Amino acid sequence: MLKGIRAMKRKIYVLRYGHRVGRDKRVTTHVALVTRAFGANGFILGDVVDESIYRTIAKVIDAWGGELHVEMGVNSFEYCENWKKQGGLIVHLTMYGLHVDEVIGDLRRDTRDLLIVVGAKKVPGFFYEIADYNVAIGHQPHSEIAALAVFLDKLFEGRELYLKFNNAKLEVIPSPRGKSVRRISAGN
Ligand code: SAM
């Protein structure tokens, strides 16, 4: 059991804004996989439904375990407004924000539910305004996948890389060379 991650009641959701069906499929899928693998517990695809992404997430969870709250097609603006109304905190990842190292301590201490917004296409001013924190993972342009992974790793101080997921059917046996995977029987 990882102290501070699994024990945490706090919701940590990722909202992917601006997904373009077809064009962004691979990147958005990787945003969702990082959400799960790096210890967050919800993935929200704003404004569109993309069933191919849903199917990939479901397959990964079926094989590798864990739970992830997934919603698609919600209005991104209303979702953020409701999140705030319910007392949650919003972080928008953007190269124009404050350096992550300046704010990560406050974000770790804050126990409110956390919504992390990442963009695909140009992000409208709305998100910069509604966010409690606009956070930069360095001030160079790179990628939403990288930004999310680094942000969650800093939030959890690296502990998320030791997560064990419930109900996994497969588990990697770490190996210096090659691939070693164990099939886990029910009840194990
Ligand atoms: N061109 C878009 C714009 O101007 O809003 C951004 C495109 S960028 C490839 C996609 C997303 O990656 C951004 O919305 C942001 O969430 C994330 N991103 C890229 N570089 C980042 C950085 N240095 N720090 C934080 N987030 C970053």
PDB file of N, CA and C and ligand atoms in Angstrom, residues 93-95 118-120 122-123 135-138 140-144 147, ligand 1:
ATOM      1  N   LEU A  93      -2.469  23.231 -16.928  1.00  0.00           N
ATOM      2  CA  LEU A  93      -1.065  23.090 -17.305  1.00  0.00           C
ATOM      3  C   LEU A  93      -0.799  23.894 -18.580  1.00  0.00           C
ATOM      4  N   THR A  94       0.084  24.841 -18.464  1.00  0.00           N
ATOM      5  CA  THR A  94       0.428  25.714 -19.594  1.00  0.00           C
ATOM      6  C   THR A  94       1.848  26.237 -19.422  1.00  0.00           C
ATOM      7  N   MET A  95       2.556  26.316 -20.526  1.00  0.00           N
ATOM      8  CA  MET A  95       3.949  26.809 -20.462  1.00  0.00           C
ATOM      9  C   MET A  95       4.034  28.263 -19.990  1.00  0.00           C
ATOM     10  N   VAL A 118      -5.610  19.877 -19.370  1.00  0.00           N
ATOM     11  CA  VAL A 118      -4.577  19.935 -20.416  1.00  0.00           C
ATOM     12  C   VAL A 118      -5.252  20.165 -21.759  1.00  0.00           C
ATOM     13  N   GLY A 119      -4.577  20.889 -22.626  1.00  0.00           N
ATOM     14  CA  GLY A 119      -5.160  21.244 -23.918  1.00  0.00           C
ATOM     15  C   GLY A 119      -4.672  20.349 -25.043  1.00  0.00           C
ATOM     16  N   ALA A 120      -5.296  20.555 -26.198  1.00  0.00           N
ATOM     17  CA  ALA A 120      -4.841  19.921 -27.454  1.00  0.00           C
ATOM     18  C   ALA A 120      -4.633  21.072 -28.429  1.00  0.00           C
ATOM     19  N   LYS A 122      -5.541  25.212 -29.425  1.00  0.00           N
ATOM     20  CA  LYS A 122      -5.392  26.447 -28.634  1.00  0.00           C
ATOM     21  C   LYS A 122      -6.415  26.499 -27.496  1.00  0.00           C
ATOM     22  N   VAL A 123      -5.928  26.799 -26.315  1.00  0.00           N
ATOM     23  CA  VAL A 123      -6.777  26.798 -25.126  1.00  0.00           C
ATOM     24  C   VAL A 123      -7.350  28.208 -24.918  1.00  0.00           C
ATOM     25  N   VAL A 135      -0.021  26.377 -14.313  1.00  0.00           N
ATOM     26  CA  VAL A 135       1.246  25.775 -13.902  1.00  0.00           C
ATOM     27  C   VAL A 135       2.069  25.369 -15.127  1.00  0.00           C
ATOM     28  N   ALA A 136       3.323  25.784 -15.122  1.00  0.00           N
ATOM     29  CA  ALA A 136       4.230  25.447 -16.230  1.00  0.00           C
ATOM     30  C   ALA A 136       5.193  24.347 -15.803  1.00  0.00           C
ATOM     31  N   ILE A 137       5.331  23.382 -16.667  1.00  0.00           N
ATOM     32  CA  ILE A 137       6.357  22.346 -16.473  1.00  0.00           C
ATOM     33  C   ILE A 137       7.548  22.827 -17.306  1.00  0.00           C
ATOM     34  N   GLY A 138       8.222  23.798 -16.751  1.00  0.00           N
ATOM     35  CA  GLY A 138       9.205  24.544 -17.531  1.00  0.00           C
ATOM     36  C   GLY A 138       8.464  25.472 -18.484  1.00  0.00           C
ATOM     37  N   GLN A 140       9.055  25.989 -21.781  1.00  0.00           N
ATOM     38  CA  GLN A 140       9.225  25.668 -23.197  1.00  0.00           C
ATOM     39  C   GLN A 140       8.003  24.884 -23.664  1.00  0.00           C
ATOM     40  N   PRO A 141       7.628  25.025 -24.950  1.00  0.00           N
ATOM     41  CA  PRO A 141       6.508  24.216 -25.450  1.00  0.00           C
ATOM     42  C   PRO A 141       6.942  22.759 -25.580  1.00  0.00           C
ATOM     43  N   HIS A 142       6.118  21.836 -25.051  1.00  0.00           N
ATOM     44  CA  HIS A 142       6.399  20.412 -25.304  1.00  0.00           C
ATOM     45  C   HIS A 142       5.090  19.683 -25.487  1.00  0.00           C
ATOM     46  N   SER A 143       4.676  18.885 -24.535  1.00  0.00           N
ATOM     47  CA  SER A 143       3.527  18.028 -24.821  1.00  0.00           C
ATOM     48  C   SER A 143       2.648  17.868 -23.590  1.00  0.00           C
ATOM     49  N   GLU A 144       1.358  17.674 -23.826  1.00  0.00           N
ATOM     50  CA  GLU A 144       0.414  17.449 -22.735  1.00  0.00           C
ATOM     51  C   GLU A 144       0.699  16.139 -21.998  1.00  0.00           C
ATOM     52  N   ALA A 147       3.751  16.922 -19.864  1.00  0.00           N
ATOM     53  CA  ALA A 147       3.409  17.880 -18.809  1.00  0.00           C
ATOM     54  C   ALA A 147       2.619  17.180 -17.702  1.00  0.00           C
TER      55      ALA A 147
HETATM   56  N1  SAM B   1      -0.822  25.669 -28.985  1.00  0.00           N
HETATM   57  C1  SAM B   1      -1.636  25.454 -27.845  1.00  0.00           C
HETATM   58  C2  SAM B   1      -1.879  26.765 -27.087  1.00  0.00           C
HETATM   59  O1  SAM B   1      -1.255  27.739 -27.418  1.00  0.00           O
HETATM   60  O2  SAM B   1      -2.677  26.767 -26.152  1.00  0.00           O
HETATM   61  C3  SAM B   1      -1.017  24.408 -26.913  1.00  0.00           C
HETATM   62  C4  SAM B   1      -0.636  23.124 -27.574  1.00  0.00           C
HETATM   63  S1  SAM B   1       0.319  22.061 -26.543  1.00  0.00           S
HETATM   64  C5  SAM B   1       0.974  20.873 -27.633  1.00  0.00           C
HETATM   65  C6  SAM B   1      -0.905  21.104 -25.760  1.00  0.00           C
HETATM   66  C7  SAM B   1      -0.913  21.166 -24.271  1.00  0.00           C
HETATM   67  O3  SAM B   1       0.314  20.716 -23.726  1.00  0.00           O
HETATM   68  C8  SAM B   1      -1.100  22.533 -23.670  1.00  0.00           C
HETATM   69  O4  SAM B   1      -2.433  22.958 -23.705  1.00  0.00           O
HETATM   70  C9  SAM B   1      -0.612  22.297 -22.234  1.00  0.00           C
HETATM   71  O5  SAM B   1      -1.637  21.732 -21.432  1.00  0.00           O
HETATM   72  C10 SAM B   1       0.497  21.259 -22.432  1.00  0.00           C
HETATM   73  N2  SAM B   1       1.848  21.844 -22.366  1.00  0.00           N
HETATM   74  C11 SAM B   1       2.738  21.960 -23.369  1.00  0.00           C
HETATM   75  N3  SAM B   1       3.881  22.505 -22.924  1.00  0.00           N
HETATM   76  C12 SAM B   1       3.716  22.724 -21.602  1.00  0.00           C
HETATM   77  C13 SAM B   1       4.545  23.278 -20.579  1.00  0.00           C
HETATM   78  N4  SAM B   1       5.780  23.697 -20.809  1.00  0.00           N
HETATM   79  N5  SAM B   1       4.040  23.343 -19.327  1.00  0.00           N
HETATM   80  C14 SAM B   1       2.787  22.916 -19.050  1.00  0.00           C
HETATM   81  N6  SAM B   1       1.967  22.404 -19.975  1.00  0.00           N
HETATM   82  C15 SAM B   1       2.422  22.307 -21.238  1.00  0.00           C
END
